[in-house]
PDB file of C-alpha atoms in Angstrom:
ATOM      1  CA  MET A   1      -9.002  12.623  -6.499  1.00 50.00           C
ATOM      2  CA  GLU A   2      -8.505  14.795  -9.555  1.00 48.00           C
ATOM      3  CA  LEU A   3      -8.307  13.173 -13.003  1.00 53.00           C
ATOM      4  CA  VAL A   4      -7.871  14.808 -16.375  1.00 52.00           C
ATOM      5  CA  SER A   5     -11.575  14.204 -17.032  1.00 53.00           C
ATOM      6  CA  GLY A   6     -12.710  15.560 -13.659  1.00 63.00           C
ATOM      7  CA  ARG A   7     -12.931  14.954  -9.922  1.00 72.00           C
ATOM      8  CA  VAL A   8     -13.591  11.374  -8.752  1.00 76.00           C
ATOM      9  CA  LYS A   9     -14.313   9.906  -5.311  1.00 81.00           C
ATOM     10  CA  LEU A  10     -12.085   7.038  -4.170  1.00 79.00           C
ATOM     11  CA  GLU A  11     -15.139   4.803  -3.864  1.00 84.00           C
ATOM     12  CA  GLU A  12     -15.581   5.033  -7.629  1.00 88.00           C
ATOM     13  CA  PHE A  13     -12.164   3.423  -8.147  1.00 86.00           C
ATOM     14  CA  VAL A  14     -13.180   0.488  -5.951  1.00 88.00           C
ATOM     15  CA  GLN A  15     -16.510   0.073  -7.764  1.00 92.00           C
ATOM     16  CA  SER A  16     -14.742   0.284 -11.115  1.00 93.00           C
ATOM     17  CA  PHE A  17     -12.331  -2.440 -10.038  1.00 93.00           C
ATOM     18  CA  SER A  18     -15.315  -4.690  -9.296  1.00 94.00           C
ATOM     19  CA  ARG A  19     -16.729  -3.886 -12.720  1.00 96.00           C
ATOM     20  CA  TRP A  20     -13.342  -4.545 -14.393  1.00 96.00           C
ATOM     21  CA  VAL A  21     -13.182  -8.021 -12.785  1.00 96.00           C
ATOM     22  CA  TYR A  22     -16.712  -8.731 -14.026  1.00 95.00           C
ATOM     23  CA  GLU A  23     -15.797  -7.827 -17.604  1.00 95.00           C
ATOM     24  CA  HIS A  24     -12.417  -9.583 -17.629  1.00 95.00           C
ATOM     25  CA  SER A  25     -13.853 -12.819 -16.192  1.00 94.00           C
ATOM     26  CA  ASN A  26     -16.333 -12.941 -19.068  1.00 93.00           C
ATOM     27  CA  HIS A  27     -19.147 -12.073 -16.635  1.00 93.00           C
ATOM     28  CA  HIS A  28     -18.473 -15.166 -14.482  1.00 92.00           C
ATOM     29  CA  MET A  29     -17.041 -13.517 -11.371  1.00 94.00           C
ATOM     30  CA  ILE A  30     -17.122 -10.329  -9.375  1.00 95.00           C
ATOM     31  CA  VAL A  31     -15.097  -9.024  -6.451  1.00 94.00           C
ATOM     32  CA  CYS A  32     -17.360  -6.940  -4.248  1.00 91.00           C
ATOM     33  CA  ASP A  33     -17.975  -5.725  -0.710  1.00 89.00           C
ATOM     34  CA  LEU A  34     -14.504  -4.202  -0.739  1.00 87.00           C
ATOM     35  CA  GLN A  35     -13.350  -2.063   2.131  1.00 86.00           C
ATOM     36  CA  GLY A  36     -10.041  -0.384   2.542  1.00 84.00           C
ATOM     37  CA  VAL A  37      -7.745   2.306   3.776  1.00 84.00           C
ATOM     38  CA  LEU A  38      -6.119   5.114   1.847  1.00 82.00           C
ATOM     39  CA  ASN A  39      -2.364   5.073   2.438  1.00 85.00           C
ATOM     40  CA  GLU A  40      -0.787   8.383   1.438  1.00 85.00           C
ATOM     41  CA  GLU A  41       2.728   7.498   2.580  1.00 88.00           C
ATOM     42  CA  GLY A  42       5.348   7.349  -0.109  1.00 85.00           C
ATOM     43  CA  ARG A  43       5.423   8.900  -3.558  1.00 87.00           C
ATOM     44  CA  TYR A  44       2.065   7.575  -4.768  1.00 83.00           C
ATOM     45  CA  PRO A  45      -1.055   7.097  -2.643  1.00 80.00           C
ATOM     46  CA  THR A  46      -2.423   3.553  -2.530  1.00 84.00           C
ATOM     47  CA  TYR A  47      -5.779   2.194  -1.519  1.00 81.00           C
ATOM     48  CA  GLN A  48      -5.258  -1.009   0.462  1.00 86.00           C
ATOM     49  CA  LEU A  49      -8.301  -3.210  -0.026  1.00 86.00           C
ATOM     50  CA  THR A  50      -9.467  -5.693   2.586  1.00 86.00           C
ATOM     51  CA  ASP A  51     -12.299  -8.115   3.218  1.00 86.00           C
ATOM     52  CA  PRO A  52     -13.268  -8.990  -0.373  1.00 89.00           C
ATOM     53  CA  ALA A  53     -16.256 -11.111  -1.265  1.00 92.00           C
ATOM     54  CA  ILE A  54     -16.015 -13.068  -4.506  1.00 94.00           C
ATOM     55  CA  CYS A  55     -19.241 -14.066  -6.225  1.00 94.00           C
ATOM     56  CA  THR A  56     -19.239 -16.553  -9.104  1.00 93.00           C
ATOM     57  CA  ARG A  57     -21.716 -17.885 -11.642  1.00 88.00           C
ATOM     58  CA  TYR A  58     -20.519 -21.441 -11.201  1.00 77.00           C
ATOM     59  CA  ARG A  59     -23.300 -23.659  -9.814  1.00 71.00           C
ATOM     60  CA  ASN A  60     -21.099 -26.631  -9.049  1.00 71.00           C
ATOM     61  CA  GLY A  61     -17.531 -26.775  -7.955  1.00 64.00           C
ATOM     62  CA  GLN A  62     -15.436 -24.182  -6.217  1.00 68.00           C
ATOM     63  CA  ARG A  63     -17.002 -21.562  -4.010  1.00 78.00           C
ATOM     64  CA  TYR A  64     -15.134 -18.651  -2.544  1.00 83.00           C
ATOM     65  CA  GLY A  65     -16.309 -18.969   1.015  1.00 85.00           C
ATOM     66  CA  LYS A  66     -19.561 -18.198   2.782  1.00 86.00           C
ATOM     67  CA  THR A  67     -19.824 -14.769   1.162  1.00 88.00           C
ATOM     68  CA  ASP A  68     -20.000 -16.201  -2.387  1.00 91.00           C
ATOM     69  CA  MET A  69     -23.612 -15.316  -3.152  1.00 90.00           C
ATOM     70  CA  ARG A  70     -23.087 -16.639  -6.688  1.00 90.00           C
ATOM     71  CA  ILE A  71     -25.424 -15.268  -9.360  1.00 90.00           C
ATOM     72  CA  ASN A  72     -27.508 -13.362  -6.794  1.00 91.00           C
ATOM     73  CA  GLY A  73     -24.459 -11.339  -5.749  1.00 92.00           C
ATOM     74  CA  ILE A  74     -23.536 -10.640  -9.363  1.00 93.00           C
ATOM     75  CA  ARG A  75     -27.099  -9.551 -10.181  1.00 93.00           C
ATOM     76  CA  LYS A  76     -27.193  -7.240  -7.169  1.00 93.00           C
ATOM     77  CA  PHE A  77     -23.978  -5.544  -8.261  1.00 93.00           C
ATOM     78  CA  CYS A  78     -25.139  -5.258 -11.879  1.00 93.00           C
ATOM     79  CA  THR A  79     -28.434  -3.641 -10.909  1.00 93.00           C
ATOM     80  CA  THR A  80     -26.881  -1.093  -8.548  1.00 92.00           C
ATOM     81  CA  HIS A  81     -23.606  -0.190 -10.284  1.00 92.00           C
ATOM     82  CA  ARG A  82     -23.473   3.069 -12.209  1.00 92.00           C
ATOM     83  CA  CYS A  83     -20.476   3.596 -14.445  1.00 92.00           C
ATOM     84  CA  GLY A  84     -18.626   6.869 -14.095  1.00 90.00           C
ATOM     85  CA  LEU A  85     -15.397   8.485 -15.209  1.00 89.00           C
ATOM     86  CA  VAL A  86     -13.179   5.609 -14.022  1.00 91.00           C
ATOM     87  CA  CYS A  87     -15.155   2.921 -15.909  1.00 93.00           C
ATOM     88  CA  LYS A  88     -15.069   5.151 -18.962  1.00 90.00           C
ATOM     89  CA  GLY A  89     -11.323   5.670 -18.557  1.00 89.00           C
ATOM     90  CA  LEU A  90     -10.835   1.895 -18.332  1.00 91.00           C
ATOM     91  CA  GLY A  91     -12.727   1.486 -21.601  1.00 92.00           C
ATOM     92  CA  LEU A  92     -15.408  -0.702 -20.038  1.00 94.00           C
ATOM     93  CA  PRO A  93     -18.546  -1.184 -22.141  1.00 93.00           C
ATOM     94  CA  ARG A  94     -21.924   0.015 -20.947  1.00 85.00           C
ATOM     95  CA  MET A  95     -23.493  -2.356 -18.428  1.00 82.00           C
ATOM     96  CA  ASN A  96     -26.213  -4.557 -19.872  1.00 70.00           C
ATOM     97  CA  ARG A  97     -28.868  -4.692 -17.158  1.00 61.00           C
ATOM     98  CA  ASN A  98     -30.857  -7.596 -18.618  1.00 51.00           C
TER      99      ASN A  98
END
């Protein structure tokens, strides 16, 4: 997909969404393991996401199913994610890897 700032793969949008959730939940939650299908019907293409896994920092209380790997899932995302043009365009701060 072509943006003003350059060419971006669709996967980067999905990864940036995960990062956006992490930032806007005050680092307490992440939506990851997203899969989807590009739908180019209609005026604007959409990426229909399926099969999300939600990982939370909460030790007690609500879990989001068997795939909620809690802090381990969040750490895994944080150590592997690399911000690109979409994260920059969303105004997301640099990832603190500590």
